[in-house]
Amino acid sequence: MRLILVGPPGAGKGTQAAHLVEKYSIPQLSTGDMLRAAVAAETPIGLQAKAVMDAGGLVSDEIVVGIIRDRIAEDDARNGFILDGFPRTIAQAEALDGMLDQGNLKLDAVIELRVDQTKLVDRIIKRAEDAKAAGQPVRKDDDPEVFKDRLEAYNRDTAVVVPYYEKTGLLTVVDGMQSIEEVTAAIDSVLQGLDEKV
Ligand code: AMP
């Protein structure tokens, strides 16, 4: 199963990806997580990416495409993966197509978590509060002002990825404003439908 989760920051991609990891025993490939790890480890990529991430902008296509190219070549991704936060631009989507073609691989589905953007800032404030209460670090870019810039980057650069996949017939829209459990159930039913088609 090769799957993309797309949607603005705070739509619930990471939460739903975690559920899919359990269910399908395939890895979640989150470019955000990989970049945060690179920043924490102060690798050359991390050092380059840090300022852009702190400001809520997009890291260069070259860097993230390189990260994904290396990651999908790893053993645990051989039977499939869930892409979370990638592709975020048309150039990244095209690069992914090229990588998949090269490996004779196909995407099974692209799921858009569609949300009411006016409610996202409240959600992100809650995510920061929950993290704090659980003694986890609060993401710097979950600051409401930076979050607005991330949302702007989504609308400017990433929203076009949705029609890109709509044209391929792979896209399904799921209402991301439902409860976590309801969104999970909706995604499960989309993926079950794919199993039945095979
Ligand atoms: P996320 O955890 O997916 O919200 O990503 C956090 C930050 O990492 C984003 O705001 C970007 O700065 C950077 N980032 C993650 N994935 C990408 C990507 N595919 N392209 C460019 N920048 C990315």
XYZ file of N, CA, C and O and ligand atoms in Angstrom:
815
model
N 0.842 -1.196 0.000
C 0.000 0.000 0.000
C 0.881 1.252 0.000
O 1.682 1.431 0.901
N 0.715 2.053 -1.046
C 1.463 3.325 -1.098
C 0.450 4.455 -1.112
O -0.379 4.538 -2.012
N 0.584 5.279 -0.101
C -0.478 6.216 0.196
C 0.081 7.603 0.479
O 1.138 7.732 1.086
N -0.658 8.625 0.036
C -0.289 10.001 0.404
C -1.418 10.602 1.221
O -2.586 10.482 0.848
N -1.055 11.245 2.321
C -2.032 12.040 3.073
C -1.710 13.501 2.807
O -0.575 13.944 3.009
N -2.711 14.231 2.335
C -2.481 15.638 2.044
C -3.518 16.473 2.800
O -4.611 15.988 3.093
N -3.137 17.690 3.121
C -4.042 18.575 3.865
C -3.200 19.600 4.581
O -2.002 19.390 4.781
N -3.822 20.707 4.984
C -3.046 21.774 5.629
C -2.455 21.325 6.966
O -2.869 20.308 7.519
N -1.494 22.093 7.477
C -0.944 21.756 8.791
C -2.077 21.749 9.812
O -2.983 22.577 9.745
N -2.049 20.771 10.705
C -3.091 20.693 11.732
C -4.323 19.933 11.276
O -5.286 19.787 12.036
N -4.310 19.394 10.054
C -5.501 18.678 9.548
C -5.636 17.294 10.173
O -6.703 16.693 10.098
N -4.542 16.790 10.741
C -4.615 15.459 11.376
C -3.862 14.392 10.613
O -4.039 13.198 10.866
N -2.994 14.785 9.690
C -2.254 13.802 8.877
C -1.400 12.887 9.755
O -1.406 11.672 9.576
N -0.676 13.487 10.684
C 0.227 12.698 11.539
C -0.549 11.716 12.407
O -0.158 10.547 12.539
N -1.652 12.178 12.982
C -2.481 11.318 13.839
C -3.016 10.140 13.037
O -2.972 8.986 13.479
N -3.516 10.412 11.852
C -4.094 9.335 11.034
C -2.996 8.426 10.489
O -3.191 7.207 10.394
N -1.849 8.984 10.181
C -0.742 8.155 9.673
C -0.340 7.135 10.738
O -0.094 5.968 10.429
N -0.324 7.573 12.005
C 0.074 6.665 13.087
C -0.868 5.458 13.134
O -0.433 4.319 13.339
N -2.132 5.693 12.917
C -3.112 4.592 12.910
C -2.841 3.644 11.729
O -2.898 2.416 11.865
N -2.517 4.226 10.593
C -2.292 3.400 9.385
C -1.015 2.563 9.498
O -0.940 1.458 8.968
N -0.029 3.107 10.222
C 1.218 2.367 10.453
C 0.896 1.054 11.169
O 1.371 -0.019 10.798
N 0.051 1.172 12.201
C -0.364 -0.013 12.976
C -1.106 -0.991 12.090
O -0.836 -2.183 12.072
N -2.059 -0.454 11.362
C -2.981 -1.318 10.627
C -2.299 -2.053 9.468
O -2.578 -3.210 9.209
N -1.410 -1.361 8.754
C -0.832 -1.959 7.541
C 0.630 -2.366 7.700
O 1.233 -2.860 6.746
N 1.206 -2.103 8.871
C 2.622 -2.408 9.120
C 3.530 -1.844 8.031
O 4.407 -2.539 7.503
N 3.255 -0.601 7.686
C 4.138 0.104 6.742
C 4.560 1.414 7.411
O 3.830 1.920 8.265
N 5.728 1.948 7.044
C 6.203 3.143 7.763
C 5.517 4.440 7.327
O 5.072 4.568 6.187
N 5.482 5.355 8.287
C 5.016 6.714 8.008
C 6.231 7.528 7.599
O 7.197 7.599 8.359
N 6.208 8.089 6.414
C 7.350 8.903 5.987
C 6.940 10.369 6.087
O 6.274 10.899 5.198
N 7.294 10.971 7.191
C 6.945 12.374 7.425
C 8.187 13.225 7.208
O 9.150 13.135 7.968
N 8.155 14.045 6.154
C 9.325 14.897 5.899
C 9.514 15.881 7.052
O 10.647 16.213 7.398
N 8.396 16.312 7.674
C 8.509 17.216 8.822
C 9.286 16.560 9.952
O 10.219 17.155 10.510
N 8.927 15.302 10.288
C 9.646 14.584 11.363
C 11.120 14.393 10.995
O 12.010 14.561 11.831
N 11.361 14.031 9.729
C 12.752 13.775 9.318
C 13.572 15.066 9.372
O 14.731 15.067 9.804
N 12.934 16.172 8.969
C 13.656 17.452 9.022
C 13.896 17.880 10.465
O 14.982 18.370 10.799
N 12.891 17.672 11.331
C 13.088 18.037 12.747
C 14.225 17.219 13.354
O 15.023 17.731 14.137
N 14.308 15.936 12.964
C 15.404 15.090 13.467
C 16.747 15.636 12.956
O 17.739 15.664 13.695
N 16.769 16.074 11.708
C 18.014 16.614 11.132
C 18.414 17.908 11.839
O 19.596 18.162 12.093
N 17.402 18.729 12.184
C 17.686 19.985 12.903
C 18.265 19.649 14.280
O 19.279 20.205 14.704
N 17.610 18.689 14.975
C 18.058 18.322 16.327
C 19.479 17.768 16.298
O 20.275 18.022 17.204
N 19.799 17.009 15.242
C 21.124 16.384 15.150
C 22.162 17.340 14.550
O 23.337 16.981 14.416
N 21.685 18.529 14.177
C 22.561 19.559 13.579
C 23.344 19.024 12.382
O 24.539 19.298 12.234
N 22.678 18.239 11.546
C 23.319 17.770 10.313
C 23.373 18.956 9.342
O 22.668 19.956 9.537
N 24.167 18.839 8.254
C 24.208 19.951 7.295
C 22.810 20.308 6.764
O 22.460 21.488 6.662
N 21.967 19.296 6.505
C 20.606 19.577 6.028
C 19.806 20.287 7.117
O 19.094 21.258 6.862
N 19.961 19.806 8.349
C 19.244 20.415 9.467
C 19.626 21.873 9.645
O 18.765 22.737 9.856
N 20.907 22.141 9.536
C 21.367 23.520 9.718
C 20.798 24.427 8.627
O 20.431 25.568 8.877
N 20.690 23.861 7.413
C 20.146 24.634 6.296
C 18.641 24.857 6.462
O 18.123 25.907 6.108
N 17.958 23.830 6.980
C 16.492 23.868 7.006
C 15.930 24.665 8.185
O 14.814 25.174 8.115
N 16.704 24.787 9.250
C 16.166 25.295 10.521
C 15.457 26.658 10.396
O 14.314 26.809 10.812
N 16.133 27.621 9.790
C 15.577 28.973 9.752
C 14.263 29.000 8.975
O 13.293 29.643 9.388
N 14.233 28.263 7.855
C 13.017 28.232 7.026
C 11.879 27.594 7.816
O 10.750 28.085 7.803
N 12.180 26.507 8.508
C 11.136 25.821 9.280
C 10.637 26.698 10.418
O 9.434 26.790 10.655
N 11.548 27.358 11.100
C 11.147 28.224 12.216
C 10.233 29.348 11.743
O 9.395 29.838 12.496
N 10.394 29.743 10.480
C 9.584 30.844 9.954
C 8.311 30.343 9.279
O 7.524 31.134 8.767
N 8.120 29.029 9.260
C 6.893 28.485 8.661
C 6.931 28.392 7.144
O 5.903 28.188 6.507
N 8.125 28.537 6.556
C 8.244 28.445 5.088
C 8.505 27.021 4.640
O 8.523 26.096 5.461
N 8.727 26.842 3.356
C 8.999 25.508 2.818
C 10.487 25.323 2.560
O 11.142 26.190 1.978
N 10.986 24.194 2.979
C 12.375 23.804 2.705
C 12.465 23.513 1.203
O 11.463 23.167 0.565
N 13.662 23.638 0.629
C 13.774 23.513 -0.829
C 13.353 22.127 -1.322
O 13.543 21.120 -0.631
N 12.799 22.120 -2.527
C 12.391 20.856 -3.149
C 13.571 19.899 -3.205
O 13.423 18.698 -2.955
N 14.740 20.437 -3.546
C 15.926 19.591 -3.703
C 16.207 18.796 -2.416
O 16.455 17.590 -2.461
N 16.141 19.493 -1.287
C 16.437 18.821 -0.012
C 15.394 17.748 0.300
O 15.737 16.594 0.572
N 14.112 18.109 0.220
C 13.096 17.122 0.643
C 12.987 15.967 -0.344
O 12.775 14.820 0.056
N 13.188 16.250 -1.626
C 13.135 15.153 -2.611
C 14.289 14.177 -2.337
O 14.104 12.957 -2.365
N 15.453 14.727 -2.010
C 16.611 13.874 -1.684
C 16.323 12.992 -0.471
O 16.638 11.800 -0.460
N 15.692 13.599 0.547
C 15.374 12.851 1.771
C 14.420 11.696 1.442
O 14.616 10.560 1.869
N 13.395 11.992 0.670
C 12.395 10.955 0.350
C 12.995 9.888 -0.568
O 12.734 8.695 -0.407
N 13.810 10.323 -1.506
C 14.441 9.346 -2.422
C 15.227 8.298 -1.610
O 15.111 7.103 -1.841
N 16.004 8.784 -0.655
C 16.801 7.869 0.186
C 15.890 6.998 1.058
O 16.127 5.815 1.228
N 14.839 7.627 1.588
C 14.009 6.914 2.572
C 13.177 5.799 1.928
O 13.038 4.718 2.497
N 12.637 6.059 0.728
C 11.791 5.008 0.141
C 12.633 3.851 -0.413
O 12.102 2.800 -0.733
N 13.943 4.068 -0.477
C 14.815 2.979 -0.935
C 15.165 2.034 0.218
O 15.762 0.983 0.017
N 14.784 2.419 1.450
C 15.125 1.559 2.598
C 14.208 0.333 2.646
O 13.083 0.364 2.142
N 14.743 -0.692 3.281
C 14.066 -1.998 3.316
C 12.627 -1.962 3.813
O 11.745 -2.600 3.255
N 12.424 -1.223 4.917
C 11.091 -1.256 5.539
C 10.019 -0.587 4.684
O 8.830 -0.712 4.970
N 10.426 0.133 3.646
C 9.442 0.815 2.790
C 9.140 0.002 1.531
O 8.394 0.450 0.663
N 9.730 -1.189 1.471
C 9.601 -1.981 0.237
C 8.155 -2.381 -0.038
O 7.711 -2.389 -1.179
N 7.428 -2.687 1.034
C 6.032 -3.123 0.830
C 5.018 -1.989 0.879
O 3.821 -2.232 0.812
N 5.519 -0.790 1.029
C 4.608 0.339 1.029
C 4.999 1.384 2.048
O 5.943 1.193 2.816
N 4.281 2.505 2.006
C 4.567 3.612 2.929
C 3.417 4.602 2.903
O 2.588 4.592 1.988
N 3.395 5.412 3.953
C 2.412 6.495 4.043
C 3.187 7.801 3.998
O 3.989 8.074 4.896
N 2.975 8.571 2.982
C 3.659 9.864 2.891
C 2.817 10.909 3.616
O 1.631 11.079 3.325
N 3.458 11.581 4.557
C 2.768 12.582 5.384
C 3.576 13.879 5.286
O 4.703 13.940 5.755
N 3.000 14.864 4.602
C 3.711 16.147 4.456
C 4.589 16.213 3.213
O 5.359 17.146 3.041
N 4.467 15.237 2.369
C 5.189 15.202 1.092
C 4.295 14.494 0.080
O 3.727 13.440 0.454
N 4.138 14.952 -1.131
C 4.721 16.158 -1.714
C 3.967 17.429 -1.304
O 2.780 17.402 -1.082
N 4.712 18.528 -1.237
C 4.120 19.808 -0.844
C 4.156 20.824 -1.981
O 3.693 21.949 -1.800
N 4.733 20.447 -3.105
C 4.719 21.320 -4.294
C 4.534 20.410 -5.517
O 4.743 19.190 -5.422
N 4.180 21.036 -6.639
C 4.036 20.252 -7.873
C 5.388 19.638 -8.253
O 5.456 18.488 -8.684
N 6.469 20.395 -8.064
C 7.797 19.854 -8.405
C 8.083 18.596 -7.593
O 8.643 17.616 -8.101
N 7.687 18.595 -6.320
C 7.886 17.391 -5.488
C 7.001 16.249 -5.973
O 7.431 15.089 -6.002
N 5.776 16.565 -6.380
C 4.866 15.514 -6.876
C 5.444 14.898 -8.152
O 5.413 13.669 -8.333
N 5.993 15.753 -9.008
C 6.577 15.235 -10.256
C 7.819 14.391 -9.965
O 8.041 13.358 -10.591
N 8.608 14.844 -9.004
C 9.809 14.071 -8.642
C 9.399 12.710 -8.087
O 10.028 11.684 -8.391
N 8.334 12.696 -7.291
C 7.850 11.420 -6.732
C 7.396 10.496 -7.864
O 7.717 9.299 -7.864
N 6.665 11.044 -8.820
C 6.240 10.232 -9.974
C 7.450 9.578 -10.637
O 7.417 8.403 -10.980
N 8.507 10.373 -10.805
C 9.719 9.862 -11.451
C 10.330 8.717 -10.653
O 10.709 7.685 -11.210
N 10.397 8.909 -9.309
C 10.990 7.863 -8.445
C 10.169 6.580 -8.528
O 10.713 5.488 -8.597
N 8.842 6.739 -8.494
C 7.979 5.554 -8.508
C 8.103 4.853 -9.855
O 8.232 3.623 -9.921
N 8.101 5.621 -10.935
C 8.249 5.034 -12.281
C 9.538 4.221 -12.368
O 9.548 3.102 -12.859
N 10.596 4.832 -11.861
C 11.909 4.170 -11.905
C 11.898 2.819 -11.204
O 12.528 1.870 -11.652
N 11.164 2.756 -10.101
C 11.106 1.508 -9.334
C 9.949 0.631 -9.773
O 9.668 -0.368 -9.123
N 9.245 1.028 -10.849
C 8.068 0.288 -11.308
C 7.011 0.176 -10.221
O 6.368 -0.863 -10.065
N 6.852 1.242 -9.463
C 5.925 1.234 -8.328
C 4.746 2.161 -8.631
O 4.867 3.090 -9.429
N 3.645 1.889 -7.960
C 2.450 2.709 -8.176
C 1.886 3.200 -6.846
O 1.959 2.498 -5.840
N 1.283 4.390 -6.886
C 0.550 4.870 -5.721
C -0.799 4.184 -5.706
O -1.381 3.948 -6.771
N -1.307 3.877 -4.503
C -2.640 3.277 -4.415
C -3.715 4.326 -4.183
O -4.820 4.197 -4.686
N -3.388 5.328 -3.390
C -4.411 6.336 -3.080
C -3.783 7.617 -2.552
O -2.673 7.604 -2.006
N -4.508 8.700 -2.772
C -4.150 9.988 -2.181
C -5.382 10.433 -1.405
O -6.479 10.495 -1.975
N -5.216 10.676 -0.121
C -6.360 11.086 0.696
C -6.151 12.513 1.165
O -5.142 12.834 1.799
N -7.106 13.358 0.799
C -7.055 14.740 1.278
C -7.907 14.852 2.530
O -9.084 14.487 2.524
N -7.302 15.334 3.604
C -8.076 15.637 4.818
C -8.536 17.088 4.672
O -7.739 18.024 4.789
N -9.808 17.237 4.343
C -10.312 18.595 4.085
C -10.863 19.192 5.378
O -11.652 18.550 6.068
N -10.392 20.385 5.689
C -10.767 21.007 6.964
C -11.175 22.464 6.775
O -10.849 23.079 5.761
N -11.879 22.966 7.784
C -12.258 24.372 7.808
C -11.058 25.143 8.374
O -10.747 25.048 9.561
N -10.395 25.901 7.503
C -9.143 26.532 7.931
C -9.336 27.556 9.043
O -8.408 27.818 9.800
N -10.550 28.089 9.157
C -10.766 29.088 10.221
C -10.703 28.419 11.602
O -10.499 29.087 12.609
N -10.850 27.090 11.643
C -10.831 26.382 12.941
C -9.431 25.839 13.279
O -9.212 25.303 14.359
N -8.511 25.951 12.318
C -7.221 25.282 12.515
C -6.353 25.931 13.582
O -5.619 25.249 14.279
N -6.442 27.261 13.684
C -5.586 27.932 14.675
C -5.966 27.447 16.079
O -5.090 27.131 16.891
N -7.291 27.296 16.328
C -7.731 26.775 17.637
C -7.181 25.370 17.862
O -6.755 25.023 18.963
N -7.209 24.564 16.793
C -6.711 23.183 16.907
C -5.230 23.166 17.272
O -4.783 22.360 18.082
N -4.486 24.073 16.648
C -3.041 24.065 16.847
C -2.698 24.571 18.256
O -1.745 24.104 18.878
N -3.497 25.517 18.753
C -3.288 26.001 20.125
C -3.507 24.823 21.081
O -2.740 24.600 22.015
N -4.531 24.009 20.791
C -4.832 22.850 21.632
C -3.694 21.828 21.534
O -3.282 21.239 22.531
N -3.162 21.627 20.305
C -2.062 20.663 20.143
C -0.867 21.079 21.008
O -0.246 20.251 21.671
N -0.582 22.386 21.018
C 0.539 22.877 21.825
C 0.252 22.667 23.314
O 1.133 22.245 24.076
N -1.004 22.945 23.731
C -1.356 22.779 25.161
C -1.265 21.306 25.571
O -0.748 20.979 26.639
N -1.765 20.420 24.699
C -1.732 18.979 24.999
C -0.288 18.493 25.131
O 0.029 17.710 26.028
N 0.568 18.954 24.216
C 1.971 18.534 24.247
C 2.610 18.982 25.561
O 3.301 18.220 26.239
N 2.314 20.224 25.921
C 2.876 20.790 27.150
C 2.409 19.983 28.367
O 3.211 19.603 29.228
N 1.091 19.695 28.401
C 0.514 18.955 29.532
C 1.115 17.553 29.637
O 1.258 17.007 30.732
N 1.473 16.979 28.481
C 2.036 15.619 28.477
C 3.543 15.641 28.701
O 4.216 14.608 28.618
N 4.076 16.826 28.931
C 5.512 16.963 29.175
C 6.340 16.788 27.908
O 7.549 16.554 27.977
N 5.668 16.914 26.751
C 6.404 16.794 25.475
C 6.815 18.187 25.000
O 6.178 19.179 25.361
N 7.855 18.231 24.156
C 8.261 19.550 23.657
C 7.191 20.134 22.729
O 6.548 19.400 21.981
N 6.995 21.423 22.814
C 6.030 22.096 21.939
C 6.765 22.548 20.677
O 7.837 23.155 20.766
N 6.205 22.219 19.528
C 6.856 22.616 18.269
C 6.911 24.136 18.164
O 5.904 24.814 18.350
N 8.076 24.629 17.821
C 8.262 26.067 17.709
C 7.320 26.655 16.654
O 6.791 27.748 16.801
N 7.109 25.865 15.585
C 6.275 26.390 14.497
C 4.781 26.202 14.765
O 3.957 26.484 13.920
N 4.430 25.722 15.972
C 3.024 25.694 16.372
C 2.631 26.984 17.089
O 1.492 27.120 17.548
N 3.539 27.930 17.155
C 3.196 29.259 17.631
C 2.138 29.824 16.659
O 2.297 29.716 15.444
N 1.029 30.401 17.182
C -0.067 30.812 16.289
C 0.368 31.711 15.124
O -0.131 31.575 14.014
N 1.316 32.620 15.364
C 1.733 33.518 14.266
C 2.478 32.750 13.185
O 2.252 32.944 11.992
N 3.388 31.851 13.599
C 4.139 31.041 12.625
C 3.169 30.090 11.919
O 3.275 29.842 10.714
N 2.196 29.602 12.695
C 1.220 28.680 12.101
C 0.490 29.341 10.936
O 0.249 28.715 9.902
N 0.152 30.605 11.093
C -0.541 31.322 10.003
C 0.333 31.353 8.751
O -0.163 31.239 7.632
N 1.641 31.502 8.931
C 2.552 31.486 7.770
C 2.587 30.100 7.130
O 2.683 29.962 5.916
N 2.512 29.053 7.955
C 2.510 27.681 7.407
C 1.234 27.448 6.602
O 1.261 26.814 5.546
N 0.144 27.994 7.117
C -1.135 27.856 6.409
C -1.076 28.606 5.072
O -1.557 28.116 4.044
N -0.448 29.761 5.120
C -0.311 30.554 3.893
C 0.541 29.790 2.873
O 0.233 29.763 1.682
N 1.620 29.168 3.356
C 2.485 28.382 2.453
C 1.688 27.227 1.855
O 1.832 26.895 0.673
N 0.820 26.635 2.670
C -0.016 25.534 2.154
C -0.909 26.047 1.022
O -0.972 25.450 -0.054
N -1.589 27.161 1.271
C -2.536 27.657 0.268
C -1.822 28.139 -0.991
O -2.322 27.976 -2.095
N -0.632 28.677 -0.814
C 0.123 29.213 -1.955
C 0.774 28.100 -2.773
O 0.672 28.092 -3.995
N 1.430 27.145 -2.098
C 2.279 26.182 -2.822
C 1.734 24.759 -2.857
O 2.038 24.008 -3.773
N 0.991 24.371 -1.836
C 0.648 22.947 -1.701
C -0.771 22.614 -2.155
O -1.005 21.499 -2.650
N -1.689 23.567 -2.021
C -3.083 23.260 -2.369
C -3.194 22.738 -3.814
O -4.045 21.900 -4.107
N -2.293 23.177 -4.687
C -2.330 22.742 -6.101
C -2.010 21.261 -6.278
O -2.251 20.694 -7.347
N -1.458 20.656 -5.242
C -1.155 19.218 -5.322
C -2.471 18.414 -5.371
O -2.529 17.339 -5.961
N -3.525 18.977 -4.771
C -4.818 18.265 -4.739
C -5.371 18.063 -6.161
O -5.621 16.924 -6.560
N -5.534 19.137 -6.959
C -6.005 18.906 -8.342
C -5.046 18.059 -9.172
O -5.474 17.334 -10.071
N -3.752 18.121 -8.845
C -2.753 17.292 -9.562
C -3.134 15.815 -9.423
O -3.116 15.071 -10.398
N -3.493 15.404 -8.208
C -3.843 13.997 -8.000
C -5.298 13.692 -8.374
O -5.622 12.556 -8.685
N -6.118 14.732 -8.356
C -7.509 14.540 -8.774
C -7.518 14.068 -10.231
O -8.255 13.160 -10.599
N -6.640 14.661 -11.030
C -6.563 14.304 -12.464
C -6.168 12.851 -12.664
O -6.522 12.247 -13.670
N -5.403 12.306 -11.725
C -4.954 10.918 -11.897
C -6.029 9.920 -11.441
O -5.868 8.715 -11.623
N -7.095 10.438 -10.826
C -8.166 9.555 -10.345
C -7.832 8.886 -9.017
O -8.577 8.033 -8.549
N -6.723 9.280 -8.404
C -6.308 8.615 -7.154
C -6.846 9.298 -5.903
O -6.766 8.758 -4.811
N -7.415 10.503 -6.098
C -7.762 11.317 -4.922
C -9.120 10.980 -4.310
O -10.100 10.822 -5.029
N -9.149 10.883 -2.991
C -10.412 10.817 -2.252
C -10.369 11.891 -1.176
O -9.354 12.049 -0.497
N -11.471 12.623 -1.049
C -11.541 13.653 -0.013
C -12.250 13.087 1.212
O -13.304 12.468 1.090
N -11.646 13.299 2.381
C -12.260 12.876 3.641
C -12.467 14.127 4.496
O -11.596 15.004 4.539
N -13.619 14.192 5.153
C -13.923 15.342 6.009
C -13.081 15.281 7.287
O -13.358 14.476 8.178
N -12.080 16.121 7.344
C -11.145 16.108 8.469
C -11.655 16.844 9.691
O -10.946 16.945 10.697
N -12.868 17.382 9.639
C -13.434 18.079 10.801
C -14.186 17.128 11.729
O -14.653 17.532 12.786
N -14.308 15.874 11.316
C -14.971 14.893 12.174
C -14.033 14.537 13.343
O -12.875 14.950 13.369
N -14.527 13.715 14.263
C -13.663 13.278 15.366
C -12.540 12.412 14.790
O -12.651 11.896 13.664
N -11.468 12.253 15.557
C -10.333 11.432 15.108
C -10.828 10.046 14.694
O -10.464 9.526 13.635
N -11.711 9.462 15.518
C -12.204 8.093 15.240
C -13.010 8.062 13.947
O -12.911 7.113 13.176
N -13.804 9.095 13.728
C -14.617 9.123 12.500
C -13.740 9.283 11.264
O -13.997 8.675 10.227
N -12.705 10.101 11.383
C -11.801 10.268 10.234
C -11.098 8.943 9.954
O -10.987 8.501 8.799
N -10.644 8.284 11.023
C -9.987 6.980 10.867
C -10.915 6.002 10.148
O -10.499 5.304 9.206
N -12.183 5.973 10.580
C -13.141 5.041 9.966
C -13.348 5.390 8.495
O -13.429 4.489 7.640
N -13.409 6.684 8.181
C -13.622 7.089 6.782
C -12.423 6.671 5.926
O -12.585 6.173 4.802
N -11.215 6.837 6.461
C -10.011 6.435 5.709
C -9.999 4.916 5.540
O -9.719 4.406 4.446
N -10.328 4.209 6.604
C -10.365 2.743 6.515
C -11.312 2.298 5.417
O -11.012 1.384 4.659
N -12.451 2.967 5.323
C -13.410 2.497 4.324
C -12.918 2.819 2.910
O -13.145 2.038 1.985
N -12.199 3.920 2.733
C -11.611 4.211 1.416
C -10.607 3.110 1.048
O -10.621 2.567 -0.066
N -9.777 2.755 2.012
C -8.712 1.784 1.719
C -9.274 0.373 1.548
O -8.766 -0.412 0.749
N -10.342 0.089 2.262
C -10.994 -1.208 2.098
C -11.578 -1.317 0.694
O -11.500 -2.355 0.052
N -12.123 -0.214 0.222
C -12.656 -0.173 -1.147
C -11.578 -0.498 -2.162
O -11.822 -1.175 -3.174
N -10.354 -0.054 -1.884
C -9.238 -0.340 -2.814
C -8.941 -1.834 -2.825
O -8.748 -2.427 -3.873
N -8.931 -2.435 -1.611
C -8.655 -3.864 -1.505
C -9.650 -4.651 -2.341
O -9.324 -5.616 -3.002
N -10.923 -4.191 -2.277
C -11.967 -4.933 -2.987
C -11.832 -4.804 -4.491
O -12.230 -5.672 -5.245
N -11.266 -3.654 -4.938
C -11.096 -3.432 -6.381
C -10.034 -4.335 -6.956
O -10.039 -4.665 -8.116
N -9.035 -4.696 -6.108
C -7.887 -5.465 -6.611
C -8.306 -6.871 -7.031
O -9.114 -7.488 -6.366
P 5.143 19.296 9.082
O 5.588 18.535 10.282
O 4.750 18.399 7.937
O 4.106 20.329 9.393
O 6.432 20.093 8.556
C 7.088 21.055 9.376
C 7.929 21.968 8.500
O 8.925 21.201 7.817
C 7.166 22.688 7.397
O 6.543 23.869 7.858
C 8.294 22.977 6.403
O 9.100 24.037 6.838
C 9.131 21.713 6.492
N 8.667 20.674 5.530
C 8.127 19.460 5.827
N 7.847 18.753 4.721
C 8.193 19.566 3.676
C 8.121 19.420 2.267
N 7.616 18.300 1.692
N 8.569 20.452 1.495
C 9.083 21.562 2.056
N 9.172 21.768 3.378
C 8.741 20.774 4.196
